[in-house]
């Protein structure tokens, strides 16, 4: 069923422009489904919902009523009016297809589905039901429940078996002006980023349907979340020392993945407990549906080669410039609230690698928390949560208890404390308040601490983002990398950062002006 929404309520005659939009939808649907006899459209305008039914002859308009309040003090009549409107809507949407037109053919007999493409180079595919299993079919099992993030995307995930392997089928509706997740996986795999799921197959079922694409991806099953892993290990009697040791490895693996991906032009932007999966001693970063591409350019931005981005855009059929511009506008909005960084919670327009690593920090704290009902994870609104966390994290000796982490972390303690210092300190000075009070503040990573969170390869990737400074050589000048470390992919103007940091730790101040390496 198509849903069209307008801000202002419409009474009397429907404006010609609006009616034209509704009829365009009807024509597209009838083109796709020529045997259909009529098409319903729900039209939400202001606080009112109206049902339109378009047949091959006349069309009908049914007012269902109000679905929300129009004042701050509703009375019992307002409540009853809305209840009746919702009951009318529920009656309509739950009618069987034989009583309310042809929506789609639903087959409940066969559990097998198969995707086929006309040739290997084409991304467009047909999805068909199969009567029996073969090497290319998917055996659909249960649907995987996930929290829906209302950010213009909708994904359905299913446990499945593909070529005798346990897998996940992901079906995603994505606006055509946003980045296809399959394109992100293509770049990650082509550039050798570690710690991402293997993709068995992917493609587009619909390239543009009312401004949305329908995408499918068949991925390896990467296991359970870090939090579930900790709970299950404790149930099985696994010693805490082994859990802490493995958690250290998982932090390193995820940090490696995030840094490598950013160095190759991909920023995840939605690190959460559900998006870090653990299986067979390996942690992988999943759900790259909210990632964005960052292109390298002559001004010093580190990212993907524009020629590679052009090729990927051509393969997946999207307008690269429009997508890059549009994805940038989502930086302050994208993510799972309880795991958002302090700057993102405050709606800061800049978004970088540090925000994803801060989200990883909260994922680790949540996995080892004794209770979800604690100050560090209590959400009243975004800014209140950010301010609360800034206050908590300034208590270096007591922050864990305020995140309800009350058990001894053993070997994990040093790593968690290193993450805190890495994210919120410059030298021995706590600068958490700068993350929201100073819009120009830029975090400067300490590579000495980074070595406790990631491997040498990832640390070397961080060095790609060191600021470039002019250095006098004889009578001329040349350029070389400063010893100060800046936040990867973010602007690195030393005058805006309160203190510099050297390659081996925060001990010196930057005395020369660096070239900005910003993310766009």
Short mmCIF file of C-alpha atoms in Angstrom, two decimals:
data_model
loop_
_atom_site.label_atom_id
_atom_site.label_comp_id
_atom_site.label_asym_id
_atom_site.label_seq_id
_atom_site.Cartn_x
_atom_site.Cartn_y
_atom_site.Cartn_z
CA UNK A 1 0.00 0.00 0.00
CA UNK A 2 1.36 3.41 -0.97
CA UNK A 3 1.49 6.08 1.74
CA UNK A 4 1.72 9.78 0.83
CA UNK A 5 2.12 12.42 3.53
CA UNK A 6 1.79 16.21 3.54
CA UNK A 7 2.31 18.64 6.39
CA UNK A 8 -0.83 20.69 5.85
CA UNK A 9 -4.32 19.15 6.08
CA UNK A 10 -6.46 19.15 2.95
CA UNK A 11 -10.20 19.85 3.14
CA UNK A 12 -12.54 19.83 0.21
CA UNK A 13 -10.94 19.46 -3.21
CA UNK A 14 -7.53 17.80 -3.38
CA UNK A 15 -4.94 20.14 -4.99
CA UNK A 16 -4.15 19.25 -8.58
CA UNK A 17 -0.45 18.78 -7.79
CA UNK A 18 -1.19 16.31 -5.01
CA UNK A 19 -3.71 14.41 -7.09
CA UNK A 20 -1.16 14.21 -9.91
CA UNK A 21 1.37 12.63 -7.54
CA UNK A 22 -1.15 10.04 -6.38
CA UNK A 23 -2.07 9.16 -9.96
CA UNK A 24 1.60 8.81 -10.87
CA UNK A 25 1.93 6.20 -8.13
CA UNK A 26 -1.14 4.38 -9.42
CA UNK A 27 0.19 4.30 -12.99
CA UNK A 28 3.54 2.90 -11.88
CA UNK A 29 1.85 0.17 -9.83
CA UNK A 30 -0.43 -0.82 -12.69
CA UNK A 31 2.55 -0.95 -15.01
CA UNK A 32 4.32 -3.30 -12.61
CA UNK A 33 1.17 -5.34 -11.86
CA UNK A 34 -1.06 -5.25 -14.95
CA UNK A 35 -3.59 -7.75 -13.53
CA UNK A 36 -4.36 -5.55 -10.58
CA UNK A 37 -7.93 -4.26 -10.45
CA UNK A 38 -7.58 -1.34 -8.05
CA UNK A 39 -4.93 0.42 -5.97
CA UNK A 40 -5.29 1.80 -2.42
CA UNK A 41 -3.32 4.83 -1.24
CA UNK A 42 -3.21 6.14 2.32
CA UNK A 43 -2.97 9.93 2.27
CA UNK A 44 -1.82 11.50 5.56
CA UNK A 45 -2.31 15.26 5.60
CA UNK A 46 -1.76 17.14 8.82
CA UNK A 47 -3.46 15.15 11.57
CA UNK A 48 -5.95 13.51 9.17
CA UNK A 49 -5.67 10.19 7.32
CA UNK A 50 -7.66 9.51 4.15
CA UNK A 51 -7.94 6.36 2.06
CA UNK A 52 -8.08 6.67 -1.73
CA UNK A 53 -9.05 3.67 -3.82
CA UNK A 54 -8.33 3.98 -7.55
CA UNK A 55 -10.02 1.48 -9.85
CA UNK A 56 -9.79 1.13 -13.62
CA UNK A 57 -12.87 3.34 -13.73
CA UNK A 58 -13.94 5.65 -10.86
CA UNK A 59 -11.95 6.41 -7.74
CA UNK A 60 -13.13 6.69 -4.14
CA UNK A 61 -12.17 8.82 -1.15
CA UNK A 62 -12.81 7.57 2.40
CA UNK A 63 -12.05 9.79 5.38
CA UNK A 64 -10.69 7.66 8.22
CA UNK A 65 -10.37 10.55 10.67
CA UNK A 66 -7.74 12.10 12.92
CA UNK A 67 -4.69 10.13 14.04
CA UNK A 68 -3.06 12.61 16.42
CA UNK A 69 -3.87 15.42 18.84
CA UNK A 70 -4.07 19.05 17.77
CA UNK A 71 -3.57 20.57 21.22
CA UNK A 72 -1.53 19.92 24.34
CA UNK A 73 -4.51 19.03 26.56
CA UNK A 74 -6.58 16.35 24.82
CA UNK A 75 -9.85 15.26 26.41
CA UNK A 76 -11.61 11.90 26.31
CA UNK A 77 -13.37 12.78 23.06
CA UNK A 78 -10.02 13.37 21.34
CA UNK A 79 -8.80 9.99 22.55
CA UNK A 80 -11.96 8.26 21.32
CA UNK A 81 -11.76 9.98 17.92
CA UNK A 82 -8.20 8.79 17.39
CA UNK A 83 -9.06 5.29 18.60
CA UNK A 84 -11.86 4.99 16.06
CA UNK A 85 -9.65 6.28 13.24
CA UNK A 86 -6.99 3.69 14.03
CA UNK A 87 -9.61 0.94 14.24
CA UNK A 88 -10.88 1.87 10.76
CA UNK A 89 -7.29 1.82 9.46
CA UNK A 90 -6.61 -1.54 11.10
CA UNK A 91 -9.75 -3.03 9.59
CA UNK A 92 -8.64 -2.00 6.12
CA UNK A 93 -5.00 -3.06 6.25
CA UNK A 94 -5.86 -6.47 7.73
CA UNK A 95 -8.44 -7.39 5.11
CA UNK A 96 -7.40 -10.46 3.08
CA UNK A 97 -6.30 -9.82 -0.49
CA UNK A 98 -9.40 -11.46 -2.00
CA UNK A 99 -11.55 -8.86 -0.23
CA UNK A 100 -9.40 -5.84 -0.83
CA UNK A 101 -7.73 -6.15 -4.19
CA UNK A 102 -4.47 -7.62 -5.38
CA UNK A 103 -1.42 -6.45 -3.44
CA UNK A 104 1.12 -9.14 -4.18
CA UNK A 105 1.30 -12.90 -4.65
CA UNK A 106 2.29 -14.48 -1.36
CA UNK A 107 3.39 -18.10 -1.45
CA UNK A 108 3.39 -19.98 1.84
CA UNK A 109 4.17 -23.40 0.36
CA UNK A 110 7.82 -23.17 -0.71
CA UNK A 111 10.59 -22.16 1.75
CA UNK A 112 13.12 -21.71 -1.08
CA UNK A 113 13.99 -18.51 -2.90
CA UNK A 114 16.48 -17.90 -5.70
CA UNK A 115 18.02 -14.76 -7.17
CA UNK A 116 19.01 -14.78 -10.83
CA UNK A 117 20.68 -12.14 -13.00
CA UNK A 118 20.81 -12.00 -16.82
CA UNK A 119 24.63 -11.86 -16.71
CA UNK A 120 27.40 -11.64 -14.16
CA UNK A 121 28.02 -7.93 -14.76
CA UNK A 122 24.42 -6.90 -14.13
CA UNK A 123 23.34 -5.85 -10.64
CA UNK A 124 19.63 -6.19 -11.43
CA UNK A 125 18.20 -9.53 -10.38
CA UNK A 126 14.93 -11.42 -10.31
CA UNK A 127 13.73 -13.06 -7.10
CA UNK A 128 11.77 -16.26 -7.74
CA UNK A 129 10.40 -19.03 -5.56
CA UNK A 130 11.86 -22.48 -6.08
CA UNK A 131 10.10 -25.80 -5.58
CA UNK A 132 13.20 -27.62 -4.37
CA UNK A 133 16.69 -26.96 -3.10
CA UNK A 134 19.66 -26.58 -5.40
CA UNK A 135 23.10 -24.95 -5.13
CA UNK A 136 21.71 -21.46 -5.85
CA UNK A 137 18.62 -21.48 -3.64
CA UNK A 138 18.19 -20.02 -0.19
CA UNK A 139 16.36 -21.96 2.48
CA UNK A 140 14.56 -19.29 4.49
CA UNK A 141 14.42 -19.85 8.22
CA UNK A 142 13.27 -17.43 10.92
CA UNK A 143 13.30 -13.67 10.61
CA UNK A 144 15.98 -11.90 12.65
CA UNK A 145 14.45 -9.24 14.89
CA UNK A 146 16.28 -5.93 14.80
CA UNK A 147 15.46 -2.50 16.19
CA UNK A 148 14.24 -0.33 13.32
CA UNK A 149 16.24 2.89 13.00
CA UNK A 150 13.85 5.46 11.43
CA UNK A 151 16.41 7.00 9.09
CA UNK A 152 14.79 6.56 5.66
CA UNK A 153 15.82 2.91 5.39
CA UNK A 154 14.01 -0.32 6.15
CA UNK A 155 15.73 -3.71 6.30
CA UNK A 156 14.46 -7.25 6.77
CA UNK A 157 16.90 -9.95 7.87
CA UNK A 158 16.42 -13.71 7.71
CA UNK A 159 18.44 -16.67 8.91
CA UNK A 160 19.09 -18.86 5.91
CA UNK A 161 21.25 -21.59 4.42
CA UNK A 162 23.16 -20.88 1.22
CA UNK A 163 25.32 -23.49 -0.49
CA UNK A 164 25.38 -25.52 2.73
CA UNK A 165 26.60 -22.50 4.74
CA UNK A 166 24.74 -20.69 7.48
CA UNK A 167 24.01 -17.22 6.12
CA UNK A 168 21.89 -14.09 6.50
CA UNK A 169 19.59 -12.70 3.81
CA UNK A 170 19.15 -8.93 4.05
CA UNK A 171 16.47 -7.15 2.03
CA UNK A 172 16.73 -3.36 2.22
CA UNK A 173 14.61 -0.50 0.95
CA UNK A 174 16.98 2.44 0.45
CA UNK A 175 16.36 5.91 -1.04
CA UNK A 176 18.06 6.18 -4.42
CA UNK A 177 19.91 9.27 -3.19
CA UNK A 178 21.59 7.24 -0.47
CA UNK A 179 24.45 4.78 -0.72
CA UNK A 180 23.67 1.10 -1.47
CA UNK A 181 25.10 -1.14 1.23
CA UNK A 182 26.33 -3.62 -1.37
CA UNK A 183 28.46 -0.88 -2.92
CA UNK A 184 30.10 -0.34 0.48
CA UNK A 185 30.88 -4.04 0.80
CA UNK A 186 32.36 -4.02 -2.70
CA UNK A 187 34.80 -1.26 -1.69
CA UNK A 188 35.66 -2.90 1.65
CA UNK A 189 36.48 -6.21 0.02
CA UNK A 190 38.31 -4.74 -2.97
CA UNK A 191 40.56 -2.72 -0.66
CA UNK A 192 41.26 -5.60 1.73
CA UNK A 193 39.61 -4.26 4.88
CA UNK A 194 39.68 -6.90 7.61
CA UNK A 195 36.85 -7.77 9.97
CA UNK A 196 33.86 -7.44 7.62
CA UNK A 197 31.43 -10.22 6.64
CA UNK A 198 31.95 -12.22 3.48
CA UNK A 199 29.32 -11.45 0.83
CA UNK A 200 28.11 -14.51 -1.04
CA UNK A 201 25.82 -12.64 -3.42
CA UNK A 202 24.16 -9.24 -3.77
CA UNK A 203 22.12 -7.24 -6.25
CA UNK A 204 19.11 -5.01 -6.89
CA UNK A 205 15.57 -6.33 -7.23
CA UNK A 206 14.23 -2.84 -7.97
CA UNK A 207 16.55 -0.03 -9.05
CA UNK A 208 14.05 2.81 -8.56
CA UNK A 209 10.55 2.31 -7.18
CA UNK A 210 8.98 5.59 -6.04
CA UNK A 211 12.47 6.88 -5.27
CA UNK A 212 13.59 3.75 -3.41
CA UNK A 213 15.74 0.81 -4.42
CA UNK A 214 15.17 -2.75 -3.17
CA UNK A 215 18.50 -4.41 -2.49
CA UNK A 216 19.38 -7.94 -1.42
CA UNK A 217 22.60 -9.18 0.18
CA UNK A 218 23.48 -12.74 1.18
CA UNK A 219 26.11 -12.56 3.92
CA UNK A 220 27.99 -15.00 6.09
CA UNK A 221 26.44 -15.44 9.52
CA UNK A 222 28.85 -13.68 11.88
CA UNK A 223 27.43 -14.87 15.18
CA UNK A 224 26.06 -13.07 18.22
CA UNK A 225 26.53 -9.62 19.69
CA UNK A 226 29.35 -8.96 22.17
CA UNK A 227 26.81 -8.56 25.00
CA UNK A 228 25.15 -11.90 24.25
CA UNK A 229 28.58 -13.51 23.93
CA UNK A 230 29.51 -12.36 27.47
CA UNK A 231 26.20 -13.58 28.91
CA UNK A 232 26.42 -16.97 27.20
CA UNK A 233 30.04 -17.47 28.25
CA UNK A 234 29.12 -16.82 31.88
CA UNK A 235 26.21 -19.27 31.63
CA UNK A 236 28.62 -21.93 30.35
CA UNK A 237 31.01 -21.27 33.22
CA UNK A 238 33.78 -19.79 31.07
CA UNK A 239 36.36 -18.17 33.40
CA UNK A 240 36.23 -14.37 33.53
CA UNK A 241 39.92 -14.25 32.67
CA UNK A 242 39.24 -15.94 29.34
CA UNK A 243 36.26 -13.66 28.61
CA UNK A 244 38.39 -10.57 29.32
CA UNK A 245 41.24 -11.88 27.17
CA UNK A 246 38.88 -12.53 24.25
CA UNK A 247 37.21 -9.12 24.69
CA UNK A 248 40.62 -7.48 24.33
CA UNK A 249 41.09 -9.31 21.04
CA UNK A 250 37.62 -8.27 19.86
CA UNK A 251 38.32 -4.60 20.64
CA UNK A 252 41.53 -4.83 18.62
CA UNK A 253 39.79 -6.54 15.68
CA UNK A 254 36.97 -4.00 15.54
CA UNK A 255 39.33 -1.04 15.93
CA UNK A 256 41.50 -2.42 13.13
CA UNK A 257 38.44 -2.72 10.90
CA UNK A 258 37.20 0.82 11.57
CA UNK A 259 40.62 2.42 11.04
CA UNK A 260 41.36 0.42 7.89
CA UNK A 261 37.94 1.22 6.45
CA UNK A 262 38.32 4.94 7.13
CA UNK A 263 41.81 4.98 5.59
CA UNK A 264 40.22 3.55 2.44
CA UNK A 265 37.38 6.05 2.38
CA UNK A 266 34.55 4.34 4.31
CA UNK A 267 33.05 5.59 7.61
CA UNK A 268 30.57 3.21 9.32
CA UNK A 269 28.51 5.74 11.39
CA UNK A 270 26.33 3.19 13.22
CA UNK A 271 28.50 1.19 15.61
CA UNK A 272 26.20 -0.40 18.18
CA UNK A 273 25.89 -3.62 20.20
CA UNK A 274 23.93 -5.27 17.38
CA UNK A 275 26.47 -4.29 14.73
CA UNK A 276 29.47 -6.04 16.27
CA UNK A 277 29.12 -9.81 15.90
CA UNK A 278 31.30 -12.47 17.51
CA UNK A 279 31.83 -16.02 16.27
CA UNK A 280 34.64 -18.54 16.63
CA UNK A 281 36.93 -16.05 18.32
CA UNK A 282 36.49 -13.43 15.59
CA UNK A 283 34.66 -10.11 15.93
CA UNK A 284 33.30 -8.55 12.75
CA UNK A 285 31.64 -5.23 12.01
CA UNK A 286 28.31 -5.77 10.29
CA UNK A 287 25.47 -3.62 8.92
CA UNK A 288 27.25 -1.03 6.78
CA UNK A 289 23.91 0.33 5.58
CA UNK A 290 24.53 3.77 7.09
CA UNK A 291 28.14 4.08 5.95
CA UNK A 292 29.33 6.88 3.73
CA UNK A 293 32.07 7.26 1.14
CA UNK A 294 34.78 9.88 1.59
CA UNK A 295 36.78 10.73 -1.52
CA UNK A 296 40.41 11.81 -1.47
CA UNK A 297 41.16 15.16 -3.06
CA UNK A 298 43.91 17.64 -3.74
CA UNK A 299 43.26 19.56 -0.50
CA UNK A 300 44.54 16.63 1.53
CA UNK A 301 41.43 14.62 2.42
CA UNK A 302 42.32 10.94 2.83
CA UNK A 303 39.79 8.61 1.25
CA UNK A 304 38.83 6.54 -1.72
CA UNK A 305 40.24 7.27 -5.17
CA UNK A 306 37.52 9.22 -7.06
CA UNK A 307 38.02 6.94 -10.08
CA UNK A 308 37.19 3.90 -7.94
CA UNK A 309 34.13 5.67 -6.54
CA UNK A 310 33.02 6.51 -10.10
CA UNK A 311 33.32 2.86 -11.11
CA UNK A 312 31.33 1.63 -8.10
CA UNK A 313 28.62 4.25 -8.73
CA UNK A 314 28.35 3.13 -12.35
CA UNK A 315 28.12 -0.54 -11.36
CA UNK A 316 25.38 0.08 -8.79
CA UNK A 317 23.54 2.73 -10.77
CA UNK A 318 23.59 5.73 -8.45
CA UNK A 319 24.48 9.38 -8.92
CA UNK A 320 27.76 9.68 -7.04
CA UNK A 321 27.72 13.45 -6.54
CA UNK A 322 24.11 13.48 -5.34
CA UNK A 323 24.72 10.56 -2.97
CA UNK A 324 27.92 12.04 -1.51
CA UNK A 325 26.20 15.38 -0.89
CA UNK A 326 23.11 13.77 0.61
CA UNK A 327 25.04 11.39 2.89
CA UNK A 328 26.93 14.34 4.35
CA UNK A 329 23.68 15.89 5.56
CA UNK A 330 22.98 12.73 7.61
CA UNK A 331 26.19 12.98 9.68
CA UNK A 332 24.55 14.58 12.75
CA UNK A 333 21.56 12.20 12.61
CA UNK A 334 22.86 8.74 11.82
CA UNK A 335 23.46 6.10 14.50
CA UNK A 336 21.91 4.22 17.40
CA UNK A 337 21.22 6.72 20.17
CA UNK A 338 22.62 4.84 23.18
CA UNK A 339 25.93 4.35 21.36
CA UNK A 340 26.28 7.74 19.69
CA UNK A 341 29.35 9.82 20.49
CA UNK A 342 29.03 13.01 22.53
CA UNK A 343 29.50 15.30 19.48
CA UNK A 344 26.88 13.39 17.48
CA UNK A 345 24.40 13.51 20.37
CA UNK A 346 24.87 17.28 20.35
CA UNK A 347 24.25 17.43 16.59
CA UNK A 348 27.76 18.57 15.66
CA UNK A 349 28.10 18.65 11.87
CA UNK A 350 31.56 17.06 11.77
CA UNK A 351 31.72 13.27 11.83
CA UNK A 352 34.86 11.16 11.85
CA UNK A 353 36.60 7.98 12.91
CA UNK A 354 36.73 9.06 16.56
CA UNK A 355 32.93 9.01 16.73
CA UNK A 356 32.87 5.35 15.67
CA UNK A 357 35.60 4.42 18.16
CA UNK A 358 33.68 6.22 20.92
CA UNK A 359 30.63 4.15 19.97
CA UNK A 360 32.77 1.01 20.30
CA UNK A 361 33.74 2.19 23.80
CA UNK A 362 30.05 2.29 24.81
CA UNK A 363 29.44 -1.13 23.23
CA UNK A 364 32.14 -2.63 25.46
CA UNK A 365 30.76 -0.92 28.57
CA UNK A 366 27.24 -2.11 27.75
CA UNK A 367 28.44 -5.70 27.23
CA UNK A 368 29.91 -5.85 30.74
CA UNK A 369 27.27 -3.72 32.52
CA UNK A 370 25.32 -5.46 35.27
CA UNK A 371 22.22 -3.42 34.46
CA UNK A 372 20.91 -1.28 31.63
CA UNK A 373 19.26 1.04 34.14
CA UNK A 374 22.22 3.29 34.93
CA UNK A 375 23.24 6.91 34.43
CA UNK A 376 25.53 6.20 31.49
CA UNK A 377 22.78 4.57 29.41
CA UNK A 378 19.68 6.43 30.61
CA UNK A 379 18.24 8.36 27.67
CA UNK A 380 15.94 11.30 28.32
CA UNK A 381 17.01 13.23 25.26
CA UNK A 382 20.22 13.35 23.23
CA UNK A 383 21.81 16.42 24.81
CA UNK A 384 21.03 15.31 28.35
CA UNK A 385 22.66 11.94 27.65
CA UNK A 386 25.72 13.69 26.21
CA UNK A 387 26.07 15.99 29.22
CA UNK A 388 25.61 13.08 31.61
CA UNK A 389 28.35 11.10 29.91
CA UNK A 390 30.74 14.04 29.87
CA UNK A 391 30.25 14.37 33.62
CA UNK A 392 30.64 10.63 34.26
CA UNK A 393 33.73 10.14 32.10
CA UNK A 394 35.53 12.94 33.92
CA UNK A 395 35.49 10.72 37.03
CA UNK A 396 38.43 8.58 36.02
CA UNK A 397 38.29 6.38 39.10
CA UNK A 398 34.51 5.91 39.23
CA UNK A 399 33.14 6.05 35.69
CA UNK A 400 32.74 2.28 35.32
CA UNK A 401 30.32 2.01 38.24
CA UNK A 402 28.19 4.80 36.78
CA UNK A 403 27.92 2.67 33.62
CA UNK A 404 26.92 -0.24 35.92
CA UNK A 405 30.18 -2.10 35.28
CA UNK A 406 30.69 -3.36 38.81
CA UNK A 407 32.59 -6.62 38.31
CA UNK A 408 36.37 -6.81 38.07
CA UNK A 409 37.46 -6.43 34.43
CA UNK A 410 40.83 -8.05 35.00
CA UNK A 411 43.04 -7.86 31.91
CA UNK A 412 40.34 -5.85 30.13
CA UNK A 413 40.64 -2.95 32.58
CA UNK A 414 43.81 -1.55 31.02
CA UNK A 415 42.28 -1.58 27.53
CA UNK A 416 39.06 0.14 28.63
CA UNK A 417 41.03 2.80 30.51
CA UNK A 418 43.20 3.29 27.41
CA UNK A 419 40.06 3.85 25.32
CA UNK A 420 38.89 6.47 27.83
CA UNK A 421 42.23 8.30 27.65
CA UNK A 422 42.41 7.94 23.88
CA UNK A 423 38.98 9.51 23.40
CA UNK A 424 38.61 12.09 26.17
CA UNK A 425 42.06 13.21 27.31
CA UNK A 426 44.90 15.33 25.97
CA UNK A 427 47.88 14.37 28.05
CA UNK A 428 46.57 14.25 31.60
CA UNK A 429 43.88 16.84 31.00
CA UNK A 430 40.26 15.78 30.60
CA UNK A 431 38.71 17.59 27.60
CA UNK A 432 35.30 15.90 27.37
CA UNK A 433 33.52 19.24 27.78
CA UNK A 434 35.26 20.55 24.65
CA UNK A 435 33.40 17.98 22.54
CA UNK A 436 30.14 19.93 22.78
CA UNK A 437 31.07 23.39 24.01
CA UNK A 438 33.62 24.07 21.27
CA UNK A 439 32.36 23.36 17.77
CA UNK A 440 35.89 23.66 16.40
CA UNK A 441 37.48 21.25 18.87
CA UNK A 442 39.34 18.36 17.24
CA UNK A 443 40.48 15.25 19.04
CA UNK A 444 44.17 14.44 18.71
CA UNK A 445 44.96 10.74 19.08
CA UNK A 446 47.87 9.51 21.13
CA UNK A 447 49.53 6.73 19.12
CA UNK A 448 51.06 5.30 22.29
CA UNK A 449 47.52 4.58 23.51
CA UNK A 450 46.39 3.52 20.03
CA UNK A 451 48.87 0.65 20.20
CA UNK A 452 46.86 -0.75 23.12
CA UNK A 453 43.66 -0.72 21.03
CA UNK A 454 44.75 -1.88 17.59
CA UNK A 455 47.58 -3.62 15.78
CA UNK A 456 50.59 -2.02 14.14
CA UNK A 457 48.98 -2.08 10.70
CA UNK A 458 46.05 0.01 11.92
CA UNK A 459 48.38 2.38 13.79
CA UNK A 460 50.25 2.90 10.53
CA UNK A 461 46.94 3.74 8.87
CA UNK A 462 46.40 6.39 11.54
CA UNK A 463 49.71 7.92 10.53
CA UNK A 464 48.26 8.59 7.06
CA UNK A 465 46.30 11.38 8.67
CA UNK A 466 49.22 13.21 10.26
CA UNK A 467 49.11 16.90 9.34
CA UNK A 468 51.41 18.17 6.59
CA UNK A 469 53.60 21.13 7.55
CA UNK A 470 56.13 23.20 5.62
CA UNK A 471 59.73 22.61 6.66
CA UNK A 472 62.68 24.79 5.62
CA UNK A 473 65.41 22.95 3.77
CA UNK A 474 68.31 25.22 2.86
CA UNK A 475 66.97 28.19 0.92
CA UNK A 476 63.71 26.50 -0.01
CA UNK A 477 60.86 24.66 1.67
CA UNK A 478 59.55 21.16 1.50
CA UNK A 479 56.67 19.38 3.18
CA UNK A 480 56.71 16.50 5.58
CA UNK A 481 54.45 14.91 8.15
CA UNK A 482 54.44 16.54 11.56
CA UNK A 483 55.00 14.37 14.61
CA UNK A 484 51.64 15.50 15.97
CA UNK A 485 48.74 13.13 15.47
CA UNK A 486 45.35 14.40 14.42
CA UNK A 487 41.95 12.83 14.34
CA UNK A 488 41.81 10.69 11.19
CA UNK A 489 39.82 12.35 8.47
CA UNK A 490 39.04 15.44 10.49
CA UNK A 491 40.41 18.97 10.30
CA UNK A 492 43.74 19.37 12.06
CA UNK A 493 44.32 23.03 12.65
CA UNK A 494 46.64 23.16 15.67
CA UNK A 495 45.31 26.55 16.76
CA UNK A 496 41.91 24.99 17.29
CA UNK A 497 43.24 22.04 19.30
CA UNK A 498 44.14 22.91 22.84
CA UNK A 499 47.21 20.67 22.95
CA UNK A 500 49.22 18.69 20.47
CA UNK A 501 50.48 15.16 20.92
CA UNK A 502 53.53 13.39 19.67
CA UNK A 503 53.76 10.03 17.98
CA UNK A 504 54.65 8.41 21.29
CA UNK A 505 52.32 10.40 23.51
CA UNK A 506 51.04 13.88 24.37
CA UNK A 507 54.18 15.68 25.48
CA UNK A 508 54.84 18.56 23.11
CA UNK A 509 52.95 21.42 21.53
CA UNK A 510 52.56 21.95 17.81
CA UNK A 511 54.37 25.08 16.81
CA UNK A 512 53.69 25.10 13.10
CA UNK A 513 50.44 25.49 11.26
CA UNK A 514 49.24 22.28 9.62
CA UNK A 515 47.37 21.78 6.42
CA UNK A 516 43.76 20.91 7.12
CA UNK A 517 42.67 17.38 6.37
CA UNK A 518 38.90 17.58 6.68
CA UNK A 519 36.09 15.20 5.91
CA UNK A 520 33.40 16.34 3.55
#
